[in-house]
Coordinates of C-alpha atoms in Angstrom, one line a residue:
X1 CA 107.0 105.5 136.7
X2 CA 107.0 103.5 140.5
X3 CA 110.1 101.8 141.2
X4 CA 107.8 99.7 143.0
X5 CA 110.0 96.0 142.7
X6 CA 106.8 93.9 142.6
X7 CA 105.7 96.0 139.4
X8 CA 105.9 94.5 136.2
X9 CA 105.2 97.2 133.2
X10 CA 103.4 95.7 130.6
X11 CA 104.9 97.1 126.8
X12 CA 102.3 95.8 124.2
X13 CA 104.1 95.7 120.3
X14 CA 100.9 94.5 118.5
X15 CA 100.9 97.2 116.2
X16 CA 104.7 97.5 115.5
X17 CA 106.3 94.3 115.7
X18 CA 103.2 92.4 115.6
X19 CA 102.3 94.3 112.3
X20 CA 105.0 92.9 111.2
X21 CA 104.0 89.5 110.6
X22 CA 103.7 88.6 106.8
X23 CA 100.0 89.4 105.9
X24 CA 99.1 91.0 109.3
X25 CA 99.0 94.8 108.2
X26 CA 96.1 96.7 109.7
X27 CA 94.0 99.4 108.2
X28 CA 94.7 102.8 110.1
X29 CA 90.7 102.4 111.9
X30 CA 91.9 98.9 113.3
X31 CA 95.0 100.2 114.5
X32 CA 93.5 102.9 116.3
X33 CA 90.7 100.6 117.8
X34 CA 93.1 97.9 118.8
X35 CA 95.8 100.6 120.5
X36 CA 91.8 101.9 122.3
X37 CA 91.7 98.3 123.6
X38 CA 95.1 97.8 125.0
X39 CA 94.8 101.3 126.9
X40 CA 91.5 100.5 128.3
X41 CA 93.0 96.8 129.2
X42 CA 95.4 98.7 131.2
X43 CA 98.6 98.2 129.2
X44 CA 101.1 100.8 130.5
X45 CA 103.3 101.4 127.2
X46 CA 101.7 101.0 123.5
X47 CA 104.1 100.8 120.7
X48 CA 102.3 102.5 118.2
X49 CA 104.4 102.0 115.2
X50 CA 107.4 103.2 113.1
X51 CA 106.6 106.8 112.4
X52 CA 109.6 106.9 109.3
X53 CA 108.3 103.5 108.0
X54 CA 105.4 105.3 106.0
X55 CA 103.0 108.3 106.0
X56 CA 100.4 105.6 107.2
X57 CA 102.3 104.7 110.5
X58 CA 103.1 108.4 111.1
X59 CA 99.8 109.2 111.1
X60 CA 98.1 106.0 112.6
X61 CA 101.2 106.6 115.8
X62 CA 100.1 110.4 115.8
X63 CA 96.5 109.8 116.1
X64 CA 97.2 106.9 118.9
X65 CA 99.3 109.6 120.6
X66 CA 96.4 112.2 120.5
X67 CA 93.7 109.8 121.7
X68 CA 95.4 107.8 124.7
X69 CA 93.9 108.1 127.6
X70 CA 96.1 106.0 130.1
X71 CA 98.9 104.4 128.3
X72 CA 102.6 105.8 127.5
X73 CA 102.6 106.0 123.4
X74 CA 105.7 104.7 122.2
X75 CA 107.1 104.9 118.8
X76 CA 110.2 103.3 117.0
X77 CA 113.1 104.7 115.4
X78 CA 116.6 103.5 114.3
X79 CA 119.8 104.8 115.2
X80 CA 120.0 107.9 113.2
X81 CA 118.9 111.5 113.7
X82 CA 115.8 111.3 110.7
X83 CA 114.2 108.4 112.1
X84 CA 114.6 109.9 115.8
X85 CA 112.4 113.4 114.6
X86 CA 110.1 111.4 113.0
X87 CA 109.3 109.4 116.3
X88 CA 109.3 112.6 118.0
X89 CA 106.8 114.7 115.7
X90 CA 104.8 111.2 115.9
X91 CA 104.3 111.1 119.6
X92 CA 104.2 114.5 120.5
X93 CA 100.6 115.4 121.2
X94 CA 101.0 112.2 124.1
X95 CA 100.6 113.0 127.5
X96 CA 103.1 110.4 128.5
X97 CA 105.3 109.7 125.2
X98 CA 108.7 107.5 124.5
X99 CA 111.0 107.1 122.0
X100 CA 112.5 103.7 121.5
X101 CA 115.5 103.2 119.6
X102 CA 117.6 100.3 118.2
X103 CA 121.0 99.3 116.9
X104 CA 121.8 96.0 116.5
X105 CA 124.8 95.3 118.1
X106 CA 125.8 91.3 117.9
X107 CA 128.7 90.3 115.2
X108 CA 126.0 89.5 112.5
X109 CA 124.2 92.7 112.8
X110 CA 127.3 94.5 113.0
X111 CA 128.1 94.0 109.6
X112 CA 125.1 95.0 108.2
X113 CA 125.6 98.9 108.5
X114 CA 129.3 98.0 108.9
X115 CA 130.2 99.6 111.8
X116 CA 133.4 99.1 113.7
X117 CA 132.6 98.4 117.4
X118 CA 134.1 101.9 118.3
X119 CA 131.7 103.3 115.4
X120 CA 128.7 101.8 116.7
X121 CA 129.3 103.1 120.5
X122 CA 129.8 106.7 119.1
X123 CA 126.7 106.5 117.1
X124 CA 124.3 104.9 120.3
X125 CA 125.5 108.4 122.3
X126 CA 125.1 110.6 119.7
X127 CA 121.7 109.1 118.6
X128 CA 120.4 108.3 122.6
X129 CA 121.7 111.5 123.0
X130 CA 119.6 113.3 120.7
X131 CA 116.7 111.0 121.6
X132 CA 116.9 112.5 125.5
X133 CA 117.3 116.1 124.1
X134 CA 113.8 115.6 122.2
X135 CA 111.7 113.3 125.1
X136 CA 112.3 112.6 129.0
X137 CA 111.4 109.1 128.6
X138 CA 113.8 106.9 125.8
X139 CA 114.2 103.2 125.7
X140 CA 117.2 101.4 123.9
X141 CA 117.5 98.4 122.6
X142 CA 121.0 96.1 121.6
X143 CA 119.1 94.3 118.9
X144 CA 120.3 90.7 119.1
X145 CA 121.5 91.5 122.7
X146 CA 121.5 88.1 123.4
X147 CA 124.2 87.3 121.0
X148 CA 126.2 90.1 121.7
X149 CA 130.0 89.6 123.2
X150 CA 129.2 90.4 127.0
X151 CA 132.0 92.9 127.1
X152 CA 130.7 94.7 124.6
X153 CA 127.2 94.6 125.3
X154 CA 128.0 96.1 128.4
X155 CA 130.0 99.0 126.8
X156 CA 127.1 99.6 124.8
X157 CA 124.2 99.5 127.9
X158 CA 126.5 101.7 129.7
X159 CA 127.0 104.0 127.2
X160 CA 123.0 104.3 126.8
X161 CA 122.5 105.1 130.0
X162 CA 124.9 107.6 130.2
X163 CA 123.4 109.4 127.1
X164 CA 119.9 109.4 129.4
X165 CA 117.9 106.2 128.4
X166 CA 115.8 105.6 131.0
X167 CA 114.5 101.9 130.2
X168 CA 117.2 99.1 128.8
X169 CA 115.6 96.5 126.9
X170 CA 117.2 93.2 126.2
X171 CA 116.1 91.7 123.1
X172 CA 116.5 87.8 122.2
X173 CA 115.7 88.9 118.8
X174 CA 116.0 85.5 116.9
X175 CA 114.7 83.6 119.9
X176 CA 117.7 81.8 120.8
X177 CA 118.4 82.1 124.3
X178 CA 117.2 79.5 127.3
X179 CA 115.5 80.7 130.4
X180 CA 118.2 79.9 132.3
X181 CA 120.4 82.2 130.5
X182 CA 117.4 85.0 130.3
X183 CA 117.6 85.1 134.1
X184 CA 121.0 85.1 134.3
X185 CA 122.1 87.8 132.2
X186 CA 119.6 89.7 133.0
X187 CA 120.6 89.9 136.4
X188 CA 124.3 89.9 135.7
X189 CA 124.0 93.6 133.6
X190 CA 122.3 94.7 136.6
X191 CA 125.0 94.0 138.8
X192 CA 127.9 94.6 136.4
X193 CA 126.7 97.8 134.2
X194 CA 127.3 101.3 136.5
X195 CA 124.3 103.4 136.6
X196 CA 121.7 99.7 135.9
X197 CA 119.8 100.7 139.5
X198 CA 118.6 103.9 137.9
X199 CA 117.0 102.4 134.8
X200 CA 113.9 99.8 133.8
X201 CA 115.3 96.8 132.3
X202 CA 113.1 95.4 129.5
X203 CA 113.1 91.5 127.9
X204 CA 111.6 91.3 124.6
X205 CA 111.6 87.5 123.6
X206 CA 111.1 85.9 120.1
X207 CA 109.4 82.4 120.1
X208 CA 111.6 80.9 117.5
X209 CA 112.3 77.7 120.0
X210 CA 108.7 78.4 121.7
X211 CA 110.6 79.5 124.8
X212 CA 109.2 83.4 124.3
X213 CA 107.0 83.4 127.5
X214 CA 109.5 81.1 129.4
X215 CA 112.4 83.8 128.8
X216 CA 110.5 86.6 129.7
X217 CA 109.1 85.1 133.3
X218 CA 112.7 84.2 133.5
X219 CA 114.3 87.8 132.5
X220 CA 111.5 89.3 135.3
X221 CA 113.0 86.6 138.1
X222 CA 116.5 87.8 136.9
X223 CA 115.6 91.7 137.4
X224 CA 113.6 92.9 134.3
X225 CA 110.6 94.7 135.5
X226 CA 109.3 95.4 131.6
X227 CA 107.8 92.6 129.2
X228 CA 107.6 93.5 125.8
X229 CA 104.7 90.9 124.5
X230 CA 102.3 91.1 121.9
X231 CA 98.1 90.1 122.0
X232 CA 97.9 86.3 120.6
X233 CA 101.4 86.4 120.5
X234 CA 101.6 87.8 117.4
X235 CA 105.1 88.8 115.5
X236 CA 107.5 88.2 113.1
X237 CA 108.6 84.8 112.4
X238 CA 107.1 82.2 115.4
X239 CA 105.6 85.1 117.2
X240 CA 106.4 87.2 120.0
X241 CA 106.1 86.6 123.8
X242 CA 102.3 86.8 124.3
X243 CA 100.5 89.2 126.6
X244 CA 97.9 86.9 127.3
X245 CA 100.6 83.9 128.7
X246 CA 102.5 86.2 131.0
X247 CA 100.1 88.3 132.6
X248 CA 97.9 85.3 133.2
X249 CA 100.9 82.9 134.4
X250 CA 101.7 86.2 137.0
X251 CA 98.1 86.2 138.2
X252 CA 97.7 82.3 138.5
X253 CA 100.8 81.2 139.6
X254 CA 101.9 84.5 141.8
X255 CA 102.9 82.3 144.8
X256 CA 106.1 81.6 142.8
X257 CA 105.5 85.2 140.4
X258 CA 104.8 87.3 143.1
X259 CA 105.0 90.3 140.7
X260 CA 101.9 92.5 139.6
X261 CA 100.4 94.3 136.5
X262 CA 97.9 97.1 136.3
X263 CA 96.4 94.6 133.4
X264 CA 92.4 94.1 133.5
X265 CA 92.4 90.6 132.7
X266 CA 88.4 90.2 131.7
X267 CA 89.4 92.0 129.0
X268 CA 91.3 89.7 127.1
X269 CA 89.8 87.7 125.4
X270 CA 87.7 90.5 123.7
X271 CA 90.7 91.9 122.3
X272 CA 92.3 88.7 121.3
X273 CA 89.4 88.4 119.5
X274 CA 89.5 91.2 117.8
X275 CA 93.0 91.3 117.1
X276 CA 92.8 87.9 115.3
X277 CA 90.0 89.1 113.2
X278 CA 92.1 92.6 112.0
X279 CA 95.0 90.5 111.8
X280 CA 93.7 87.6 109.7
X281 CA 95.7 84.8 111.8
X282 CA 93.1 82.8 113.7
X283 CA 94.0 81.4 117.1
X284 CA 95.2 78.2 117.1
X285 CA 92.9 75.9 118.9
X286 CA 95.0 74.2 121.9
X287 CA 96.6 78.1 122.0
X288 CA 97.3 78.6 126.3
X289 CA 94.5 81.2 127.7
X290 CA 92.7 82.2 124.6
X291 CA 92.4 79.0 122.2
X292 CA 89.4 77.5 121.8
X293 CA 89.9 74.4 123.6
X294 CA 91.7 76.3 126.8
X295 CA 88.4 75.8 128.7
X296 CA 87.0 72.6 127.0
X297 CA 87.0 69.3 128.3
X298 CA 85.9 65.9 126.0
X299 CA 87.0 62.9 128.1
X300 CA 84.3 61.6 130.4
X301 CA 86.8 61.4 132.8
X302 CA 87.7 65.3 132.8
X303 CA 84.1 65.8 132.4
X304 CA 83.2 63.8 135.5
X305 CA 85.8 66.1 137.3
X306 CA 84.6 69.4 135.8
X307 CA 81.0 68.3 137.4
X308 CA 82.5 67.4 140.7
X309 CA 84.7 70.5 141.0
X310 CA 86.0 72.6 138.2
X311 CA 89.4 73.0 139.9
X312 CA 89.6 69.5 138.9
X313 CA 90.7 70.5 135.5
X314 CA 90.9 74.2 135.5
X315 CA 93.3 76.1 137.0
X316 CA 92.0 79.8 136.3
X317 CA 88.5 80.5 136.0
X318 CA 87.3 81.5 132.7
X319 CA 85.5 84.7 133.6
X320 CA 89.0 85.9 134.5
X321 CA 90.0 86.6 131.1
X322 CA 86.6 87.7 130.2
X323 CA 85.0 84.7 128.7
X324 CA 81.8 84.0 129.2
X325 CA 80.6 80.9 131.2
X326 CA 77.2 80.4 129.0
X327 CA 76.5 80.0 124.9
X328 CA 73.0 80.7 125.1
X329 CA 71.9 80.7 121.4
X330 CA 69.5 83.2 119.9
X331 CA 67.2 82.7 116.6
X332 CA 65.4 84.5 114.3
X333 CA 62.5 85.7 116.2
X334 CA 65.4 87.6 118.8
X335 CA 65.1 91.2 119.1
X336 CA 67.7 93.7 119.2
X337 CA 67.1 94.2 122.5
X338 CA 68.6 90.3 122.6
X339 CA 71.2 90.8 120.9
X340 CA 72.3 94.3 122.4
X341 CA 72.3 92.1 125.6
X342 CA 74.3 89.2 124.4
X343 CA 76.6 91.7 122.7
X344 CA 77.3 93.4 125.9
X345 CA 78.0 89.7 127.7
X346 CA 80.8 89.4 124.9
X347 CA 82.5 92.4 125.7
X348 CA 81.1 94.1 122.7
X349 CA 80.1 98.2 123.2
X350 CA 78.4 99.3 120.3
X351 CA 76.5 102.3 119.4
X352 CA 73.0 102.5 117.8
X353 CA 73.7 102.7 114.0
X354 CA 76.3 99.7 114.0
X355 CA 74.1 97.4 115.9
X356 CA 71.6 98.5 113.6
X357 CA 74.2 97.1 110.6
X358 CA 75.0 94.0 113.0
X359 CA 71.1 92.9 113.4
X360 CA 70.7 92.8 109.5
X361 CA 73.2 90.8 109.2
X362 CA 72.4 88.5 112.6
X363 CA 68.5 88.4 111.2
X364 CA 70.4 86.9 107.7
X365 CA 72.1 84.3 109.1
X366 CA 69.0 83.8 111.6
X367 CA 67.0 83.0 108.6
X368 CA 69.4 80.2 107.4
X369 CA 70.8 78.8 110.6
X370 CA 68.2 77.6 113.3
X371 CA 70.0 78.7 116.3
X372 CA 72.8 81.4 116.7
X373 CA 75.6 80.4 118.5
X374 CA 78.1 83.4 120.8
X375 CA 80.9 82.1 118.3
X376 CA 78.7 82.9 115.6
X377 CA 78.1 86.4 116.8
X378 CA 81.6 87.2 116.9
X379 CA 82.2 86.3 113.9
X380 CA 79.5 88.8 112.6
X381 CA 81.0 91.0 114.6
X382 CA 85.2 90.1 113.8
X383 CA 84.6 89.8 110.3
X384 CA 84.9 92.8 108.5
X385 CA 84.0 93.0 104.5
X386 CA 86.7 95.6 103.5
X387 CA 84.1 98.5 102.9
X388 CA 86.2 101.4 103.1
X389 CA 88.1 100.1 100.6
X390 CA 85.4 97.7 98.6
X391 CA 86.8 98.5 95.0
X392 CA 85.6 95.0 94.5
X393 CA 82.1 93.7 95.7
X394 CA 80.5 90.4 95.4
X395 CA 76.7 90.9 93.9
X396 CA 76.1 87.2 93.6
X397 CA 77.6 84.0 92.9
X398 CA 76.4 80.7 91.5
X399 CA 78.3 77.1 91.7
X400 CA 77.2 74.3 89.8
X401 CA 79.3 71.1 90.8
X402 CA 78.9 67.5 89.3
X403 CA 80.9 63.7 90.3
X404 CA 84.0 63.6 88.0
X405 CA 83.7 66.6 85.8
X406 CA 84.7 70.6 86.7
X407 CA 82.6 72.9 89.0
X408 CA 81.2 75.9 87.3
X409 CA 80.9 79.2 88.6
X410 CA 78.6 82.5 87.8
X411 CA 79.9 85.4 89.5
X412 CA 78.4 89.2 89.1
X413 CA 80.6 91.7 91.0
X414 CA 80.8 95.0 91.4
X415 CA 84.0 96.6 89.8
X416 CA 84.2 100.3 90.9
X417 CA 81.2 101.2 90.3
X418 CA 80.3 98.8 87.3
X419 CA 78.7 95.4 87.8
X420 CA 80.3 92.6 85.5
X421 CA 79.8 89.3 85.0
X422 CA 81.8 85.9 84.6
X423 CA 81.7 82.4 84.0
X424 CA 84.6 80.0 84.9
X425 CA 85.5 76.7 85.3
X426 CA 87.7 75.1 87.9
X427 CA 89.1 71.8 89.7
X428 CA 86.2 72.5 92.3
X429 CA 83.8 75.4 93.4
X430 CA 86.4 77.4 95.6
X431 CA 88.7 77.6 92.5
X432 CA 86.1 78.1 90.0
X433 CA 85.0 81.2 92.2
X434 CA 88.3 82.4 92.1
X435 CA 88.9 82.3 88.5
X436 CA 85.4 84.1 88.4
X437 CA 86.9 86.7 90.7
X438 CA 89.9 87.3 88.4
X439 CA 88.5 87.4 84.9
X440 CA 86.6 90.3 86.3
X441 CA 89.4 91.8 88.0
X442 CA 92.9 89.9 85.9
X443 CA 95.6 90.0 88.6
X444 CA 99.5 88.6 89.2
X445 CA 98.8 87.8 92.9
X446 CA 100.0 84.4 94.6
X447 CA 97.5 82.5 96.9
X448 CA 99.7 82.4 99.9
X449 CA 97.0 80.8 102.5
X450 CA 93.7 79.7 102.0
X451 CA 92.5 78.5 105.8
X452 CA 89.0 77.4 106.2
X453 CA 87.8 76.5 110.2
X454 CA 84.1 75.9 111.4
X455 CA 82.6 78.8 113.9
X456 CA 80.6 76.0 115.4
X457 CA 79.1 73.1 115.3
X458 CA 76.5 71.5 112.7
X459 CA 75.9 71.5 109.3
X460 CA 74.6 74.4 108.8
X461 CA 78.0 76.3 111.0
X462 CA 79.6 79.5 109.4
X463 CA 82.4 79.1 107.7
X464 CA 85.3 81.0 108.3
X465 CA 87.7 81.7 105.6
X466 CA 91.0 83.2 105.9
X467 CA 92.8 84.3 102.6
X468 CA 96.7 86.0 102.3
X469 CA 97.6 87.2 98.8
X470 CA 101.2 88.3 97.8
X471 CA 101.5 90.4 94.9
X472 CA 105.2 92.0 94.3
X473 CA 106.6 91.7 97.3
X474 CA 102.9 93.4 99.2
X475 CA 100.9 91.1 101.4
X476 CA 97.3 91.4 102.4
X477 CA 94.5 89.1 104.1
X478 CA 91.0 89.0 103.8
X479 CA 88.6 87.4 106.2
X480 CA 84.8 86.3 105.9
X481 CA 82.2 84.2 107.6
X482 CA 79.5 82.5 106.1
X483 CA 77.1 79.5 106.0
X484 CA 78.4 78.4 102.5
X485 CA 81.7 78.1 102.6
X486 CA 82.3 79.0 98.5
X487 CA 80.9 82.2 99.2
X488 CA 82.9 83.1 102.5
X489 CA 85.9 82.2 100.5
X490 CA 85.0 84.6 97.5
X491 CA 84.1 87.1 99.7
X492 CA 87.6 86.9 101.8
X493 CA 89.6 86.7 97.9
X494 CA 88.0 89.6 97.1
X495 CA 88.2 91.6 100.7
X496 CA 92.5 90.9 100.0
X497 CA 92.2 92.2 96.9
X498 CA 90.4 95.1 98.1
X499 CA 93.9 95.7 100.5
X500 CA 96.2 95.1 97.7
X501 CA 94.6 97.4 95.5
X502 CA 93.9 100.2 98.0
X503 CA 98.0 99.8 99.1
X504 CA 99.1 99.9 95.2
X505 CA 97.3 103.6 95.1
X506 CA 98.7 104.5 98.3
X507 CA 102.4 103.4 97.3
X508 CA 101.7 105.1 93.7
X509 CA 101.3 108.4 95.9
X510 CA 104.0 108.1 98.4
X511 CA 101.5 107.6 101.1
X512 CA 102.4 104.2 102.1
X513 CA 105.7 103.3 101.0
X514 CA 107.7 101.4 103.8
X515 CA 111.5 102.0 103.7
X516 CA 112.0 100.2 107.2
X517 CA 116.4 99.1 106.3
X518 CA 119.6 99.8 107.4
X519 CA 120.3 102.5 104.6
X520 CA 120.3 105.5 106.8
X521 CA 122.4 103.7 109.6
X522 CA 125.9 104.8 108.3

C-alpha cells in the first residue's frame, strides 16, 4: 500500500458487519455480486465475512477471495487461534488478502471473556502473532476502543504492532464518541504509541448518535488514513458510517478534505441500489447522496433556482454518483432493443438470457401500466422472487373485499412441487392473503416489518413491499414489486418464507449454523 498522506483507503463491511443487521442476510449469489460491485467501484479492502461464523460465510469469503480482481479480501476472526485458520484457509486463494482480528478491550467487554488486563495483552500477541505468521497484511481492532482507559489502550496498540499488525483500527463500536474527540485521539495514539508511523490507522464509526460519518471525516483530519463504511450505511444497530456520505463529502468539499480515494463515484448509486434490494432495507427518502429526494426539488422557489442555475440548489451533480439526469418512460410497444438501452443508462450489464427473463416481465407490467417509469425498471430488475430457493410459489390469488365485513382471500400455491389451495378470512386483503399463505404452509413465524412504498407515481404505480419474518431466533426478508399491492405483499411473505425454510435445512445439516460469541475467547 502507498503511504501517500492524501490517500484515504476505502474498507467496505457490507457483507460482514452490514450482514449483520437484523433481517439483512444475503444468499451466497448476492454476496458474491455485491463484493463484484464494490471491487469494480474501486473499493481498496472488502470484508468478505466471518469465515468461522458458518460453512456459508466460509465459502461465500473463499469464493470472493478467488474472484477479486482489484480489491484486498479481508476476512474476520476473533482472538483465538481456530477463528484465525479459518480466516486464513478463507482468504487464501486472494491475490492481496488480510486478516482482521478483534478483542474487545474496554471495561464492559473485558468482562465478557473475563480477562484480566495482563490476560488480554498476552492473548492480542499471541493471537496477532499467529495472525502475521499466516498473512503479511493483519489489521487489529480494540473493540470499543473508544471506551477503553487510554493507558491501556495504548498498551494494547503497541503491543499489536509489535506482534506485526500492519493497519490499527479504532472502533467507536457503540457510537458514542463526538468528532471532536475522533480527531483527537486519533491523532494523540499517533503521537503517543512507538512504532504508530509505520502502521495505517483505521476509524470504524457506529451511527448510534448519527454522528458515524462526522467521526470518521474527523478520525481522517486526526491521522486515520482508513474508513471502514458500509453501502447505504447499512449495520448493526443505527447503521454504520456510509460509503456513499464520506467519499462524496471528500470529493465535494475537498477544499477543506483535501484527501483522495481510488472510488468511481458514477457507480454508486447502482450498487446502492442493489444492495437495498438484497438487503431488504429500502433507502430512506431524505437519505444524503442516494435517497430519493437528494436531487429533487418541490418548492417553486427551489424550482425557479434549479431553472436559473442548478448550483442554486445542488451542490454535486447527479451524474456524479451515477444517476441519471432523464426518466424517459417506455410502454408496451418498446423493444428489447429499448430496454437493453435504458438498462445500460441505469448502470445495468446484463447478458442475453436474463434480459430475455427481464422483457417478460417489463412486457407484463407494460400491459397494465401505460408508461414505464426508470424506478419502475429497477425494481424489475432489484426485486428478486426467491427462485433458487422457491419451496413456496404463488400460482394465483383472489381478494374479495366488502364495507364493514372481512376480506376473503383464494390462494393456489405451489408447495414443493404440489399445488394447494386455500380460503381465508381476514381484517383486510393483506391479512386475509396471509392467512391463505399459512394454511397452506402452517408456520410459528412473527411478522417483524411489513413496509409498503410506491415506485412512482399514479394509480397504477408498483408497489413495493418489504416483509422480515422471525422465526426462533432466524430472520429473513422478502421483497416484491407489483401493480397490486395484495399480491406484491403475498409474493414478498412467501419469498421470506422461502429464506427461512431454505436456512432451517441448512442449520439441520450443519451448513449454516452461526456460532459468532465469545466462547472460544478464554
Amino acid at each position: 500500500m502507498t503511504t501517500d498522506k492524501d490517500r484515504v483507503w476505502i474498507f467496505d463491511t457490507t457483507l460482514r458487519d452490514g450482514e449483520q443487521s437484523p433481517g439483512a442476510t444475503m444468499s451466497h449469489d448476492e454476496k458474491l455480486e455485491i463484493a463484484g460491485l464494490l471491487d469494480d467501484m474501486g473499493v481498496d479492502i472488502i470484508e468478505a465475512g466471518f469465515p468461522i461464523a458458518s460453512e456459508g460465510d466460509f465459502a461465500a469469503v473463499s469464493e470472493i477471495a478467488k474472484n477479486s480482481k482489484n480489491a484486498m479480501i479481508c476476512g474476520l476472526a476473533r482472538a483465538n487461534f481456530k477463528d484465525i485458520d479459518r480466516c486464513a484457509e478463507a482468504i487464501r486463494h486472494a491475490e492481496k488478502a488480510r486478516i482482521h482480528t478483534f478483542i474487545g478491550t474496554s471495561p464492559l467487554h473485558r468482562a465478557i471473556p473475563n480477562l484480566t488486563m495482563d490476560e488480554m495483552a498476552d492473548k492480542i500477541h499471541e493471537t496477532v502473532t499467529h495472525a502475521r505468521n499466516l498473512c503479511e497484511n493483519v489489521q487489529w481492532s480494540p473493540m470499543d476502543a473508544t471506551r477503553t482507559e487510554w493507558d491501556y489502550l495504548c498498551r494494547v496498540i503497541e503491543i499489536a504492532i509489535r506482534a506485526g499488525a500492519t493497519t490499527i483500527n479504532i472502533p467507536d463500536t457503540v457510537g458514542y464518541t463526538a468528532p471532536a474527540e475522533s480527531a483527537d485521539l486519533i491523532r494523540r495514539l499517533i503521537e503517543t504509541v512507538p512504532g504508530a508511523d509505520d502502521v495505517i490507522f483505521a476509524t470504524h464509526c457506529h451511527n448510534d448518535l448519527g454522528m458515524a460519518t462526522a467521526n470518521a471525516l474527523a478520525a481522517v483530519a486526526g491521522g486515520a488514513r482508513q474508513i471502514e463504511c458500509t453501502i447505504n450505511g447499512l449495520g448493526e444497530r443505527a447503521g454504520n458510517t456510509a460509503l456513499e456520505e464520506v467519499v462524496m463529502a471528500m470529493k465535494t468539499r475537498h477544499d477543506i478534505m483535501p484527501w483522495k480515494t481510488g472510488i468511481d463515484t458514477t457507480k454508486i448509486m447502482h450498487i446502492s441500489r442493489r444492495v437495498s434490494a438484497v438487503s431488504g432495507f429500502n433507502v430512506q427518502f431524505n437519505k444524503a447522496i442516494v435517497g430519493k429526494n437528494a436531487f429533487a426539488h418541490e418548492s417553486g422557489i427551489h424550482q425557479d433556482g434549479m431553472l436559473k442555475n442548478r448550483e442554486n440548489f445542488e451542490i454535486m451533480m447527479p451524474e456524479d454518483i451515477g444517476l441519471s439526469g432523464t426518466s424517459l418512460p417506455l410502454g408496451k410497444h418498446s423493444g428489447r432493443a429499448a430496454l437493453r438501452d435504458k438498462l445500460e443508462t441505469l448502470g445495468f450489464d446484463v447478458g442475453d438470457n436474463q434480459l430475455k427473463d427481464i422483457f417478460v416481465r417489463f412486457k407484463d407490467l407494460a400491459d397494465r401500466k401505460k408508461e414505464v417509469f426508470d424506478d419502475d425498471i429497477i425494481a424489475l430488475m432489484g426485486i428478486g422472487e426467491g427462485a433458487e430457493d422457491a419451496h413456496l410459489k404463488l400460482i394465483t390469488l383472489r381478494v374479495a373485499c366488502g364495507t364493514g365485513g372481512p376480506a376473503e382471500a383464494t390462494l393456489v400455491m405451489d408447495v414443493d412441487g404440489e399445488q394447494k389451495t386455500a380460503i381465508e378470512r381476514g381484517d383486510g386483503p393483506v391479512d386475509a392473503a396471509f392467512r391463505a399463505v399459512r394454511a397452506l404452509h402452517p408456520n410459528s413465524t412473527h411478522l417483524e416489518l411489513y413496509q409498503v412504498s410506491a415506485v412512482t407515481e399514479g394509480t397504477d404505480a408498483q408497489a413495493t413491499v418489504s416483509v422480515r419474518l422471525e422465526e426462533d431466533g432466524n430472520i429473513a426478508t422478502g421483497q416484491s414489486a407489483d401493480t397490486d399491492t395484495v399480491v406484491a405483499s403475498t409474493k414478498a411473505y412467501i419469498s421470506a418464507l422461502n429464506r427461512l425454510i431454505t436456512r432451517r435445512q441448512k442449520l439441520g445439516t450443519g451448513g449454516d449454523k452461526r456460532e459468532v460469541s465469545y466462547k472460544d475467547l478464554t
